[in-house]
XYZ file of C-alpha atoms in Angstrom:
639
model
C -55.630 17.305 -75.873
C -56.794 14.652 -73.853
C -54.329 11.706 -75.405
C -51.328 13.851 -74.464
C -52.528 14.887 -70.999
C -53.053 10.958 -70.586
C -49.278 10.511 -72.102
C -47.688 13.097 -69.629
C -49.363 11.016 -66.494
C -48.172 8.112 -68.306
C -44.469 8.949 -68.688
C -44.110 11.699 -65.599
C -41.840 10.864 -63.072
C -44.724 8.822 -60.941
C -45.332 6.617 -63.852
C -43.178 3.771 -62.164
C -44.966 4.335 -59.217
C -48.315 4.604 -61.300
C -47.484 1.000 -62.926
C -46.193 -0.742 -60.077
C -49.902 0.054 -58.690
C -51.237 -0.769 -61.588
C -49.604 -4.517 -61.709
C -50.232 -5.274 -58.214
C -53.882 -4.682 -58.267
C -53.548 -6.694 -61.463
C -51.503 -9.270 -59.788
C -53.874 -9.339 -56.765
C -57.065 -9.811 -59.299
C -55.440 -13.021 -61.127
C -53.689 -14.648 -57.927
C -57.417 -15.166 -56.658
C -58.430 -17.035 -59.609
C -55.293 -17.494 -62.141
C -55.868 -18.331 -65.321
C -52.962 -20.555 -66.034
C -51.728 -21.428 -62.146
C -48.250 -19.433 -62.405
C -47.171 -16.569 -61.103
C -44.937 -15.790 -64.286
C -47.913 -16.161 -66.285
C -49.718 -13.541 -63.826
C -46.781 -11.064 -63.972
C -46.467 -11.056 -67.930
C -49.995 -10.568 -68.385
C -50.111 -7.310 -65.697
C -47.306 -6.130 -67.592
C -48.561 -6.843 -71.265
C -52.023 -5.114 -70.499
C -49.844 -2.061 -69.128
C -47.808 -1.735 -71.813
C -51.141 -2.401 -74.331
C -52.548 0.396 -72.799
C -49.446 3.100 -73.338
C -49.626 1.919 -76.805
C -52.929 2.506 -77.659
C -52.983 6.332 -76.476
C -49.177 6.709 -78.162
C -50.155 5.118 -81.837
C -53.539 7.308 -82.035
C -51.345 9.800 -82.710
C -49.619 8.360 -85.235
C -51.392 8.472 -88.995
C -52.787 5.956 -90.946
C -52.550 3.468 -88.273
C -55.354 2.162 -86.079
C -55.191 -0.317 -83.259
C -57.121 -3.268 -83.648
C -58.581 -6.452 -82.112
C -56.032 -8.504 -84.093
C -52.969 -6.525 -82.804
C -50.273 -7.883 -81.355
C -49.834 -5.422 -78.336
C -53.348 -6.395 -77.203
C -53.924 -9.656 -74.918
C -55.738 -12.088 -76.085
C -58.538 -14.017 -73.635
C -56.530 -16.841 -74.030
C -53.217 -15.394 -74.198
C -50.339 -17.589 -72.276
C -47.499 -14.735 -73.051
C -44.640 -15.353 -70.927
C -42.204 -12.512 -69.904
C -39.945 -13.266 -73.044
C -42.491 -12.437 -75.772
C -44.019 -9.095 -73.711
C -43.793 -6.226 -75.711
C -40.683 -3.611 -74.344
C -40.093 0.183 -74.419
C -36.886 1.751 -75.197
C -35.585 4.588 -73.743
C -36.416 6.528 -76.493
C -40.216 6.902 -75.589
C -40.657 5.253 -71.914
C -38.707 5.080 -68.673
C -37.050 2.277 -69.058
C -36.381 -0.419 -66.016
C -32.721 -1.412 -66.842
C -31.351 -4.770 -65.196
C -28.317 -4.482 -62.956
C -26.918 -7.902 -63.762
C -23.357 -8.955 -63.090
C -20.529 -10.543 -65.155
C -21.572 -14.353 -65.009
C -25.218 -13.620 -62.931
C -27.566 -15.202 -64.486
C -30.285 -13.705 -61.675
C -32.647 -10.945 -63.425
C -30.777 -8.670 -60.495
C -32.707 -5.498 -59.452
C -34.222 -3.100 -61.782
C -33.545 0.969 -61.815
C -35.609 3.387 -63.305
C -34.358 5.455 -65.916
C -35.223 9.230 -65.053
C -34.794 10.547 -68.609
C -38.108 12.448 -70.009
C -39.634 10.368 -72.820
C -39.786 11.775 -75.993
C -43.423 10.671 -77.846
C -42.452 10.652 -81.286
C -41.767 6.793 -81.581
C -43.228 3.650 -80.063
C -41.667 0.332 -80.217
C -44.233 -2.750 -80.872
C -43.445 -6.776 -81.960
C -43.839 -7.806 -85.563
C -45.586 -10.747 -85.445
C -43.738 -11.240 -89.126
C -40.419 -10.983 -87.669
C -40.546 -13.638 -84.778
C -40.883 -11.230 -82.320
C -38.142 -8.895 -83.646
C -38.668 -5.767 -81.732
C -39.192 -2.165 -83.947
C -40.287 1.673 -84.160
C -43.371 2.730 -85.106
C -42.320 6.715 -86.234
C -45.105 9.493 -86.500
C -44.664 9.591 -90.535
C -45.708 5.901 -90.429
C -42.215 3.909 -91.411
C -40.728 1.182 -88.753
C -37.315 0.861 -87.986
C -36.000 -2.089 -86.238
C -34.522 -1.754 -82.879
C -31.252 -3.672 -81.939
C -32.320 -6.484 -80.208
C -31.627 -6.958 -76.273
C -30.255 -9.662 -74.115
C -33.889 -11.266 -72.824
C -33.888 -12.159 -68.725
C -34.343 -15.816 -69.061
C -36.857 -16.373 -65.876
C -37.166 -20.681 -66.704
C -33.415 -20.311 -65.589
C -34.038 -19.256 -62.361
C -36.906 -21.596 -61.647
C -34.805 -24.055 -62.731
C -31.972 -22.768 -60.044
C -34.189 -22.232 -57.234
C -35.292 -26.448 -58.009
C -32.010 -27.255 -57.452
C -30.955 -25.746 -54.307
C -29.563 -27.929 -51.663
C -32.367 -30.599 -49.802
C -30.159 -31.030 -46.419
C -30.587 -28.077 -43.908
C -26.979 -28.450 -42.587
C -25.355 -24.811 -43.090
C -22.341 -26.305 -44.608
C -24.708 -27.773 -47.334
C -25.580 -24.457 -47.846
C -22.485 -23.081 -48.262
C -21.526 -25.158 -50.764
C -23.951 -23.684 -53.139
C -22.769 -20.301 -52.440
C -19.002 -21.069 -52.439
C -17.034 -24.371 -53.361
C -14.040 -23.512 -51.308
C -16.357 -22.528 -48.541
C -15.941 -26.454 -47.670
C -12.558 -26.149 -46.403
C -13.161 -23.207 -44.059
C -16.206 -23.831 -41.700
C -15.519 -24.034 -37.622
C -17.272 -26.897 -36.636
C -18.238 -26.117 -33.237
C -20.495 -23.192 -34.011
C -21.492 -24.613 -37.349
C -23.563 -27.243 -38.302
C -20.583 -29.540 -39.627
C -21.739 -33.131 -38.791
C -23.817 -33.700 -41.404
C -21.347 -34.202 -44.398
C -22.178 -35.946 -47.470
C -19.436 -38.598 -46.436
C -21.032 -40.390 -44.175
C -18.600 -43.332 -44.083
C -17.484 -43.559 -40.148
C -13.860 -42.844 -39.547
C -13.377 -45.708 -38.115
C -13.674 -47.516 -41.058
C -11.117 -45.054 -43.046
C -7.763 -45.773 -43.645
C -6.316 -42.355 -42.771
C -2.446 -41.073 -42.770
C -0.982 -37.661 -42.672
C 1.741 -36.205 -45.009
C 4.126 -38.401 -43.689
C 2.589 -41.541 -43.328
C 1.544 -41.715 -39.801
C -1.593 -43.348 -39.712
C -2.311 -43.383 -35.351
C -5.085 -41.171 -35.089
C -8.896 -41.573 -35.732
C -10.329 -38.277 -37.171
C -13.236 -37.215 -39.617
C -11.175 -35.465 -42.843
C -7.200 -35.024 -42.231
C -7.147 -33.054 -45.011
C -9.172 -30.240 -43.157
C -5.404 -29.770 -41.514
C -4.237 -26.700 -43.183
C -7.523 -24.778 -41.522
C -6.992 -26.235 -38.264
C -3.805 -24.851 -38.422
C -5.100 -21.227 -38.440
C -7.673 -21.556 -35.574
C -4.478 -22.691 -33.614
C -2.456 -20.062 -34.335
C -5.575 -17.836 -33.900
C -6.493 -19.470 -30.526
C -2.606 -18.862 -29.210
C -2.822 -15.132 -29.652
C -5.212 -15.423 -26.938
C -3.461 -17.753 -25.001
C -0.470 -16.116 -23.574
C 0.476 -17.839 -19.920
C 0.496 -20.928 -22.128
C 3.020 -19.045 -24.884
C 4.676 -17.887 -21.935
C 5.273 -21.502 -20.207
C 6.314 -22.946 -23.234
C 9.535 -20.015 -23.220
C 9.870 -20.359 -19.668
C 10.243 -24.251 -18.722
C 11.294 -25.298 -22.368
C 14.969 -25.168 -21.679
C 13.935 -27.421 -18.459
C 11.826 -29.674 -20.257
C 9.942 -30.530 -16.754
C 7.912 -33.290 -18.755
C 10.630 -34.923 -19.854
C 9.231 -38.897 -20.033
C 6.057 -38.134 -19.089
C 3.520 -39.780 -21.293
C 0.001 -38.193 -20.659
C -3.066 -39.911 -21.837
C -5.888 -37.199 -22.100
C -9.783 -37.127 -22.435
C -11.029 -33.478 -23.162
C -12.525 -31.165 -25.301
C -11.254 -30.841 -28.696
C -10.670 -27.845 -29.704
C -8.506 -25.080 -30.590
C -7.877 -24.319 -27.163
C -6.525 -27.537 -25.976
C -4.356 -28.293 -29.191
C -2.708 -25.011 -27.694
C -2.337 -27.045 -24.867
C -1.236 -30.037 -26.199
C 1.855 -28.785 -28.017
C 2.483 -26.800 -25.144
C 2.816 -29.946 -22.925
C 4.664 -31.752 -25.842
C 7.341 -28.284 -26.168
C 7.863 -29.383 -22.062
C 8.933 -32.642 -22.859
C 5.425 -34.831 -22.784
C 3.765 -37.485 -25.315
C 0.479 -37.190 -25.413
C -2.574 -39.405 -26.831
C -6.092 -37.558 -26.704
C -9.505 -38.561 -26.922
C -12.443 -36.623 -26.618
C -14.702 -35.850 -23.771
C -17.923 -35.038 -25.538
C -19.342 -36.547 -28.589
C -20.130 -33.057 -30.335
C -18.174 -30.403 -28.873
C -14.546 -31.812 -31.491
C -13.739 -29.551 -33.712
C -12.952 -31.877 -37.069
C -10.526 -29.115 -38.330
C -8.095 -28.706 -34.985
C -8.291 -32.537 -34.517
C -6.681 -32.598 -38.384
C -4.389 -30.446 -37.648
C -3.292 -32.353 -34.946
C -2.961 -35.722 -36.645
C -1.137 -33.517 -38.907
C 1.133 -32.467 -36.643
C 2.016 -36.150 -35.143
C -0.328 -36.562 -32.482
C -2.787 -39.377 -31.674
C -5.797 -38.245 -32.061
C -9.209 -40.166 -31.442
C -12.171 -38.127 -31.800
C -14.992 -36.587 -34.216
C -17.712 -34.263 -34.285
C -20.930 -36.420 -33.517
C -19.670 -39.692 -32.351
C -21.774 -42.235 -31.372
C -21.674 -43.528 -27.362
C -20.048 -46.825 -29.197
C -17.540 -44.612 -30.993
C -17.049 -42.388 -27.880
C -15.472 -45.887 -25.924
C -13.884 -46.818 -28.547
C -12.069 -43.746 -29.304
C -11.119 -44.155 -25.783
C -9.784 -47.581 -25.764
C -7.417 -46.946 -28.857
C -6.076 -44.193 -27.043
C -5.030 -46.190 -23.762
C -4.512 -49.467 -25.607
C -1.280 -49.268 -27.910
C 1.188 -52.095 -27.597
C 4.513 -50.480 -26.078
C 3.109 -47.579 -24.710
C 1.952 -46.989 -21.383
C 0.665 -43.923 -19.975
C 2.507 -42.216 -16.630
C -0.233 -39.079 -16.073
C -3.824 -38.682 -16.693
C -5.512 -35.644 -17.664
C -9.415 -35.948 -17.478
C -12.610 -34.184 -18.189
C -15.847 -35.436 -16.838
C -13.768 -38.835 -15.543
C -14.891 -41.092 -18.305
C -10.975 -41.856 -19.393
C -9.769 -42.577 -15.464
C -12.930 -44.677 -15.047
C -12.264 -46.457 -18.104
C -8.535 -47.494 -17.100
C -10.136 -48.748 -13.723
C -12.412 -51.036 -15.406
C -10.611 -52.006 -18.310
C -6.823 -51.559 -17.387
C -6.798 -51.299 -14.108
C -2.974 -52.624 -13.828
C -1.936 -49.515 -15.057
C -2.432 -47.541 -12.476
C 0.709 -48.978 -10.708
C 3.028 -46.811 -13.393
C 0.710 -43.747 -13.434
C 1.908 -41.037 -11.212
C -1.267 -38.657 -10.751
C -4.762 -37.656 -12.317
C -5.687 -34.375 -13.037
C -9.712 -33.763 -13.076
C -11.163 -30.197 -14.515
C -14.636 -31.285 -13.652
C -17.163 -30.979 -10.858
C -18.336 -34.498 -12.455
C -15.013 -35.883 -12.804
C -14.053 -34.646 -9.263
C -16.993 -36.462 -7.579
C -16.031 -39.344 -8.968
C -12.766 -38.889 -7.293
C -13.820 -38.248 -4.220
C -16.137 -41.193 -4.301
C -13.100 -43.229 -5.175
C -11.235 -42.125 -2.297
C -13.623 -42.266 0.072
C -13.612 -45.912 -1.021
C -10.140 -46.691 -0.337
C -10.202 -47.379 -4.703
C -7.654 -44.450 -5.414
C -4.850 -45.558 -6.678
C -2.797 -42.455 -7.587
C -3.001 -38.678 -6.251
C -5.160 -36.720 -8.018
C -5.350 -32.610 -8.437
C -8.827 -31.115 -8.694
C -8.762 -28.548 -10.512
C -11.994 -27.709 -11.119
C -12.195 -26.011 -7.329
C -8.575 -24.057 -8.034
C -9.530 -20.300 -7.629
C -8.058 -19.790 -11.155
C -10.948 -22.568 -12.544
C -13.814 -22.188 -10.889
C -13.923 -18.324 -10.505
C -12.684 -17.553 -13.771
C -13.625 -20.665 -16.324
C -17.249 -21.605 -14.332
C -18.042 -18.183 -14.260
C -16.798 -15.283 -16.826
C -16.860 -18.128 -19.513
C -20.046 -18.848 -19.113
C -21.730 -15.897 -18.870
C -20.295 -15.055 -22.210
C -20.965 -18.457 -23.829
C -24.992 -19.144 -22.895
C -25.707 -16.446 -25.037
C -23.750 -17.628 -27.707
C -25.131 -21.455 -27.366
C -28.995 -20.421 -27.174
C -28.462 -17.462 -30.160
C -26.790 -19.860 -32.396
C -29.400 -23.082 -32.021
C -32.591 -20.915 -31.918
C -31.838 -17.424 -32.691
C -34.552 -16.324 -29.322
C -34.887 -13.143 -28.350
C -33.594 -13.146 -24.952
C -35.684 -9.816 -23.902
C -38.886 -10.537 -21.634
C -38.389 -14.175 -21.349
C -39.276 -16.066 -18.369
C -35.898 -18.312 -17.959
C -35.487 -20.500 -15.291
C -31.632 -21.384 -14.073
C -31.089 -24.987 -11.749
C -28.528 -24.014 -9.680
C -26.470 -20.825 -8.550
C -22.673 -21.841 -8.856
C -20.232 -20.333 -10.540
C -21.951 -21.549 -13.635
C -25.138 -20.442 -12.630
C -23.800 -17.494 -11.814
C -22.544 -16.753 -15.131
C -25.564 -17.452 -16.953
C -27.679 -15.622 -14.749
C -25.825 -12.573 -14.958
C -25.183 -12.654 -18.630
C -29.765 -13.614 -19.306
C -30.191 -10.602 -16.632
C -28.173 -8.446 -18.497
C -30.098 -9.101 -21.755
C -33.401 -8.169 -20.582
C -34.557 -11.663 -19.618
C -36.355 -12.588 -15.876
C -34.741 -15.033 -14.455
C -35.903 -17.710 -11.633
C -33.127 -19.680 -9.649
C -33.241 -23.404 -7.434
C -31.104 -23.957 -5.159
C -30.633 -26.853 -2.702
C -27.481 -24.996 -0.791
C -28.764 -21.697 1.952
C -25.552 -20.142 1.198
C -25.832 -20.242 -3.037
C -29.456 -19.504 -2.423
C -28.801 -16.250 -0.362
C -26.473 -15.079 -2.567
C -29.134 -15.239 -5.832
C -31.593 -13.798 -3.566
C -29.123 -10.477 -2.682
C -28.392 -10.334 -6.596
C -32.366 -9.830 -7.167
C -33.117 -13.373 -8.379
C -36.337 -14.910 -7.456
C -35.424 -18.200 -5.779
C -38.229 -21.008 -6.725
C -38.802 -24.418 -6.573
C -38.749 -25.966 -10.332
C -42.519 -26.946 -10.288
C -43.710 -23.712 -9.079
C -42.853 -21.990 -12.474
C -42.059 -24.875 -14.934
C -45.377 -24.320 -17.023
C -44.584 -20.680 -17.792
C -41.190 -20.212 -18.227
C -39.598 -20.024 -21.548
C -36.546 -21.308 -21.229
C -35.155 -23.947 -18.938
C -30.861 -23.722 -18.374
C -29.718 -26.654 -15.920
C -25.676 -26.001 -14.156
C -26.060 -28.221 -10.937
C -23.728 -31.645 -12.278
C -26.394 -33.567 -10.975
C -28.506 -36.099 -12.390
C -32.659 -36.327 -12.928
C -32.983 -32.026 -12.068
C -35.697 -32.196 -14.763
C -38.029 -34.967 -15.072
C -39.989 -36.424 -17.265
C -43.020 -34.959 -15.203
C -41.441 -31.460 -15.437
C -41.169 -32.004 -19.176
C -45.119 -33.466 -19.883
C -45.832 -29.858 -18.013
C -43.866 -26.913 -20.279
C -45.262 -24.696 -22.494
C -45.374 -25.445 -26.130
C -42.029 -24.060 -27.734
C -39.894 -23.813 -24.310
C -36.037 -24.377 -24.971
C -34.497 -27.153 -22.286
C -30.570 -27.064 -22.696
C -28.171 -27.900 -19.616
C -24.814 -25.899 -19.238
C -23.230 -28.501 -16.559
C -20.455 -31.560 -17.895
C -22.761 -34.153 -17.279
C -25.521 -35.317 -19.733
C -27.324 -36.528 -16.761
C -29.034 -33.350 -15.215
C -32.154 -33.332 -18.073
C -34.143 -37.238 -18.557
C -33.329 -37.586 -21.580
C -33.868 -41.079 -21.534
C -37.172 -41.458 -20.660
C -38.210 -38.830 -23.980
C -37.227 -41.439 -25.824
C -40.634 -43.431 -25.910
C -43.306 -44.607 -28.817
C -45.787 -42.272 -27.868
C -43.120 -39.207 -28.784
C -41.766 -37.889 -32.082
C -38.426 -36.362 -32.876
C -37.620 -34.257 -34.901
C -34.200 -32.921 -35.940
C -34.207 -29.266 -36.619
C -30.470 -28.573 -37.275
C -27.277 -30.093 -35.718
C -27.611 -30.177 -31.715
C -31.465 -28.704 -32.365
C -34.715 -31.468 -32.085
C -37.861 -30.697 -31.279
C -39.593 -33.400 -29.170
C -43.511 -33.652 -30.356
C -46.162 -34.437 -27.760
C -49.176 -36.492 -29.321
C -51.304 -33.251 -28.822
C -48.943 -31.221 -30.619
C -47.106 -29.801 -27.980
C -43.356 -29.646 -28.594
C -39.982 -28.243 -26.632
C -36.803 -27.490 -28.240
C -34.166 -29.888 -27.100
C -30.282 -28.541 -27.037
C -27.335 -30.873 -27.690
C -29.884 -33.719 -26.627
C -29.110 -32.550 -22.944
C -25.227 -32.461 -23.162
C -23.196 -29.389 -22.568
C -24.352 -26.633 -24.519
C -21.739 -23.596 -25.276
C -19.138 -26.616 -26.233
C -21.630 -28.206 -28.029
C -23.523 -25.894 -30.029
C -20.658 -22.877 -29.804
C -17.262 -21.809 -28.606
C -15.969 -20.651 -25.571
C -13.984 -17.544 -24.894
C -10.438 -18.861 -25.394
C -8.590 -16.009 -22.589
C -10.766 -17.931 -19.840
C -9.448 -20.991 -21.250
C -6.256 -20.218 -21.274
C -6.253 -19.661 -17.469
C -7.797 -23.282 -16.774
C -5.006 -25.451 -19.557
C -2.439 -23.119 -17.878
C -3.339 -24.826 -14.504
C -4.068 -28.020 -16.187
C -0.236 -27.690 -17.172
C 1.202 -26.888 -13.907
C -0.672 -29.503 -12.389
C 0.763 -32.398 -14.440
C 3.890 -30.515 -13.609
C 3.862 -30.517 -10.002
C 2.229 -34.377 -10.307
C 4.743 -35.611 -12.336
C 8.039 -33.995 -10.446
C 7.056 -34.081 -7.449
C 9.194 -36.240 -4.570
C 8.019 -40.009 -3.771
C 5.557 -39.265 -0.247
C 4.563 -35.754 -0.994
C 0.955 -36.645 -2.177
C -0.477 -39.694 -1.033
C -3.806 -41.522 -2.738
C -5.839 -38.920 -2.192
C -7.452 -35.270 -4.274
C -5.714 -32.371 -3.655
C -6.192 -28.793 -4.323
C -3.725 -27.426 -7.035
C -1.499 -25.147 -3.976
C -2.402 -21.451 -3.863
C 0.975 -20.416 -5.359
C 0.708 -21.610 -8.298
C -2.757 -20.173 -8.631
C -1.518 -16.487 -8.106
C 1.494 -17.500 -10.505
C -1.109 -18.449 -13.324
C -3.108 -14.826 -12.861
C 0.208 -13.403 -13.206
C 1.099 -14.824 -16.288
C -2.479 -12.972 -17.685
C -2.254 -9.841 -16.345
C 0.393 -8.363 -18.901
C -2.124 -8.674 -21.138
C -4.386 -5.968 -19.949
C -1.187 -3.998 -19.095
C -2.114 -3.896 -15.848
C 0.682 -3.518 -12.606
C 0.569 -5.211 -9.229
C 1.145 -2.942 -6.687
C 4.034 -4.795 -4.364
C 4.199 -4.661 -0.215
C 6.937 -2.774 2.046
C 8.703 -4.735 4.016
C 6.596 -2.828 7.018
C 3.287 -4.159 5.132
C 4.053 -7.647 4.679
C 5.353 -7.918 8.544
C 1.976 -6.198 9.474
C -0.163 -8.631 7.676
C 2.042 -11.465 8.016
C 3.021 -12.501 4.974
C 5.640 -12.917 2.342
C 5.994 -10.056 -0.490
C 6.053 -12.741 -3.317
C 2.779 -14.439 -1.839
C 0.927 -16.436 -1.192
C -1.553 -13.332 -0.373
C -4.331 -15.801 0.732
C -4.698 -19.311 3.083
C -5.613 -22.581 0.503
C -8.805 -22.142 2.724
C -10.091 -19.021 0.858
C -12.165 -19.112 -2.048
C-alpha cells in the first residue's frame, strides 16, 4: 500500500505546491555551493531528481522492470543535464505545467498547472537508444513512443537578455520593445537627447518637403508627430483658437516681423501660427537648452518656419542658434518677444543698430524683466517694452497654478521620490513658490520656506509654513526646490553640508540661483544617471542628485499644463498687438504693464471653457461703485 499512498501525495492537487518546495530547498542547497556555476544547471538538476523520484515509486509497480544505478531517470554525480534533456510527464500520468507561449514568443512564458487527476497506469521515461526520444512505460511492460513536444529553448533567452540595449536613455529602450516606438516619444518628459545620431545639427544639411532648408533642428522627419502634439496642445488652447477667428479678418500683424526666444514646445508653436494667422513672420530660437521639444520644432520647420533650436544644446549652440535667427540678410526684425532676455541682450551687444526699426519688446520673465528695468534705469532702453511676467493673467495664473501642478511632475519623472514625509525646503514664496509649496503640502511632504521680503514671509507663515533661514535646516532636509530668480541662493558651502541622496533642482528661469559652477572641480565626480539626472560624488562618498544641472526643472525634465499656458501666449499675443499698433508717443522707452483691460479680456476668452457665466452690473451698481459695466473692474494698481 505504501507506493500508492506515496503516489496519491505525489499527484494530489498540492503536488505543484509539494514540488515547487521541493526545488527551492533544492535550489537553495546547490546555489551555496553549485556544482557547475549556473543557475540552469541548478534548476535542471532540482527538477531531474524530482521527477527521478516519481519514477521510481511509479515503475515498482510495473513488472519485470527494476530501476537501477545505470538508469537514465537517475542523476548521475557528475551529471551536467540541462533543461532540454530532463525527463517530462505527460498528462496522462502527472499534472502537467503547460507553457503559455505566444505566436512568435520565443520567452518560455508562464506555466499553468493542469488540474486533471493522473491516471498511474503509464510513465513516460528517455531512451537513451533513441536520442532522447521520449516514451511509455505501460503496466504489461511494452513502450510506446510519445509524440514529441516543442522543447523551451532557455540558451535563447540568455542569449536575448545579452543583447539588450547598453545606453539607459528610455528611448533606447523602447526601441527594443517597439521599432516604430522611435517616431512617437515626447521629448520633454522623455529621455530623448541621447540618440544614436549624434552628429550636431548644425552640421546637417536639413530641408523640409519643399525644399526650405532655414531652420536648424535635430530630425525634420519627426514632423508628422509634432503635428499631433499641436493639434493636441490647441484643444487646450482656446483664447488663442479664439484670437486667431477674431482678429484674422483684421490681420493686426500685418508687417510685423517678430524675432522670438522661448520655450519650444507644443504650446508656443500654438502660438506661433497663431501670430503668423494675424499677419506676423516669425523666426524662433530657444530659451533653454533642454526644455525643445525635437518633434514640435519639426513640425514647425515643416510647416515653413525658422526654427533654431534642439533638445540639449550646448551654451555654444544656444548663441548660435540665436545669431542665425537675428542675422539673415534682408530681413530685419520690427518686435521682440523674449524669455529670460538672452535674445534682447544679444541684439544690444551684437546688433545693436537694430533697435532703431524695432517697435517694442515683450519680456515673460522675472529674469528677463530685471534686465529691463536695469536697462531703463540706465537710460540704455531703446524701445518700449511690456512686462508681462507681472500681468495679473501671468503671474497669478502661469507662476502659480502651473507650477504647483508641474513640480510634481519634474521631481516624479527624474527620481520617482516619494513625496510623503520628506523634509523639503522651498527658497522663496512667490507665486512660484507658492505653487510648489502648496502642491509638496498637499502630497504629504513638510515643507520649510526663506524669504527675504516681510510681506511673502507673512503670508507662508499664515499658510502654516515654517519660515527658516537656509543653513538652519540644509543638513536634514531632503529635498532642496529654489523659485527666487536670483543668483548664488545655494552655495557651494550649503552643498558640502546636505545629506547623502538630497535632490537640489531650481524651479525659477535663471540657471543662476544653484552654484553650479563651482561643483564643477577635480576633487568631485559626476555622474550621469539619466537625461537632466547626475549625481555629484563627494570624495567620501557622499552624493546629491542634481536636476537639469540647475536650470528650470518642469520645462526641463517635464511638461507644463498647456490651459495655464494658454492664458500667458494669449497675453504674449495681445501684447505684440498693442506694441506693434499702437500710435507714435503712446509708450515711450520705458516697461510697461500689459493695461488691465486686456487682462480681464484674456480671462474672458477662458472662461467658456468651464461653462461658467459672469454675472453683469445694473446700471445702479456700476454708478455705486464707480465704474463701467464692461470693466475695467480693478485700478492697474491691484494685484
Amino acid at each position: 500500500m505504501f507506493p500508492y499512498i506515496l503516489l496519491e501525495l505525489l499527484f494530489s492537487p498540492y503536488s505543484v505546491i509539494n514540488a515547487n518546495r521541493f526545488r527551492c530547498k533544492s535550489s537553495i542547497l546547490h546555489y551555496q555551493n553549485p556544482p557547475h556555476g549556473g543557475l540552469r544547471e541548478i534548476a535542471a538538476m532540482s527538477v531531474q531528481v524530482l521527477a527521478a523520484k516519481m519514477a521510481e515509486v511509479e515503475l515498482k509497480d510495473v513488472p519485470g522492470k527494476e530501476l537501477t544505478p545505470e538508469s537514465p531517470l537517475t542523476p548521475k554525480a557528475d551529471d551536467k543535464g540541462i533543461v532540454e534533456n530532463e525527463p517530462k510527464a505527460t498528462s496522462a500520468t502527472t499534472p502537467t505545467m503547460e507553457p503559455i507561449v505566444k505566436t512568435g514568443d520565443t520567452s518560455p512564458g508562464f506555466l499553468t498547472p493542469n488540474t486533471k487527476m493522473p491516471q498511474a497506469s503509464a510513465m513516460k521515461r528517455t531512451d537513451p537508444q533513441q536520442n532522447g526520444g521520449e516514451a511509455f512505460v505501460n503496466r504489461d511492460g511494452t513502450v510506446a513512443e510519445a509524440p514529441r513536444l516543442k522543447k523551451i529553448q532557455f540558451a535563447d533567452q540568455k542569449q536575448e537578455f545579452n543583447k539588450r540595449p547598453t545606453k539607459i536613455g528610455r528611448r533606447s529602450l523602447s526601441r527594443s520593445i517597439s521599432q516604430s516606438s522611435t517616431d512617437s516619444y515626447g521629448s520633454a518628459a522623455s529621455y530623448t537627447d541621447s540618440s544614436d545620431d549624434e552628429t550636431s545639427p548644425r552640421d546637417k544639411q536639413q530641408k523640409n518637403s519643399k525644399g526650405n532648408g532655414d531652420f536648424c533642428i535635430k530630425n525634420i522627419k519627426q514632423a508628422d508627430f509634432g503635428r499631433r502634439e499641436i493639434e493636441i496642445a490647441e484643444q487646450e488652447m482656446p483664447a488663442l483658437m479664439a484670437l486667431r477667428k477674431r482678429a484674422q479678418g483684421e490681420k493686426p500683424l500685418a508687417g510685423a516681423k517678430v524675432v522670438g526666444c522661448t520655450h519650444i514646445t507644443a504650446q508656443t508653436a500654438v502660438l506661433m501660427e497663431t501670430l503668423t494667422a494675424l499677419g506676423a513672420q516669425c523666426r524662433w530660437a530657444a530659451c533653454n537648452i533642454y526644455s525643445t521639444q525635437n518633434e514640435v520644432a519639426a513640425a514647425l520647420a515643416e510647416g515653413g518656419f525658422s526654427v533654431f533650436a534642439w533638445k540639449g544644446e550646448s551654451e555654444d549652440d544656444f548663441w548660435w542658434c540665436i545669431d542665425r535667427c537675428v542675422n539673415l540678410e534682408g530681413w530685419q526684425p520690427n518686435m521682440i518677444l523674449d524669455d529670460g532676455g538672452d535674445l534682447t541682450h544679444w541684439i544690444y551687444k551684437k546688433y545693436p543698430n537694430m533697435f532703431k526699426k524695432i517697435k517694442g519688446i515683450v519680456e515673460e520673465s522675472v529674469t528677463g524683466v530685471h534686465r529691463l528695468y536695469q536697462l531703463s534705469k540706465a537710460g540704455k532702453l531703446c524701445v518700449p517694452a511690456m512686462n508681462v511676467n507681472d500681468s495679473v493673467t501671468k503671474q497669478k495664473f502661469d507662476n502659480l497654478y502651473c507650477c504647483r501642478e508641474s513640480i510634481l511632475d519634474g521631481l516624479k519623472r527624474t527620481t520617482d521620490v516619494m513625496f510623503g514625509g520628506k523634509q523639503v525646503v522651498v527658497c522663496g514664496y512667490g507665486e512660484v513658490g507658492k505653487g510648489c509649496c502648496a502642491a509638496l503640502k498637499a502630497m504629504g511632504s513638510i515643507v520649510y520656506v526663506t524669504e527675504i521680503d516681510p510681506i511673502c514671509a507673512l503670508q507662508a507663515c499664515m499658510d502654516g509654513f515654517r519660515l527658516v533661514k537656509l543653513n538652519e535646516v540644509i543638513r536634514q532636509v531632503d529635498i532642496v526646490i529654489t523659485c527666487t530668480g536670483n543668483k548664488n541662493v545655494v552655495v557651494r558651502e550649503y552643498l558640502d553640508r546636505m545629506k547623502n541622496g538630497c535632490i537640489v533642482c531650481n524651479m525659477g528661469h535663471s540657471n543662476t540661483e544653484i552654484d553650479v559652477a563651482s561643483l564643477r572641480t577635480p576633487e568631485l565626480t559626476w555622474e550621469r544617471v539619466r537625461s537632466q539626472v547626475d549625481h555629484v560624488i563627494w570624495p567620501d562618498g557622499k552624493r546629491i542628485v542634481l536636476l537639469a544641472e540647475g536650470r528650470l526643472l518642469n520645462l526641463s525634465c517635464s511638461t507644463v499644463p498647456t490651459f495655464v499656458l494658454s492664458i500667458t501666449a494669449t497675453t504674449q499675443a495681445l501684447a505684440l498687438i498693442e506694441l506693434y499698433n499702437a500710435p507714435e508717443g503712446r509708450y515711450k522707452q520705458d516697461v510697461y504693464l500689459l493695461p488691465k483691460k486686456m487682462d480681464e479680456y484674456v480671462a474672458s476668452l477662458h472662461l467658456p471653457t468651464f461653462d461658467a457665466h459672469l454675472t453683469e452690473l445694473s446700471d445702479e451698481q456700476a454708478k455705486y461703485l464707480g465704474l463701467n459695466k464692461n470693466g475695467p473692474f480693478k485700478p492697474n494698481y491691484y494685484r
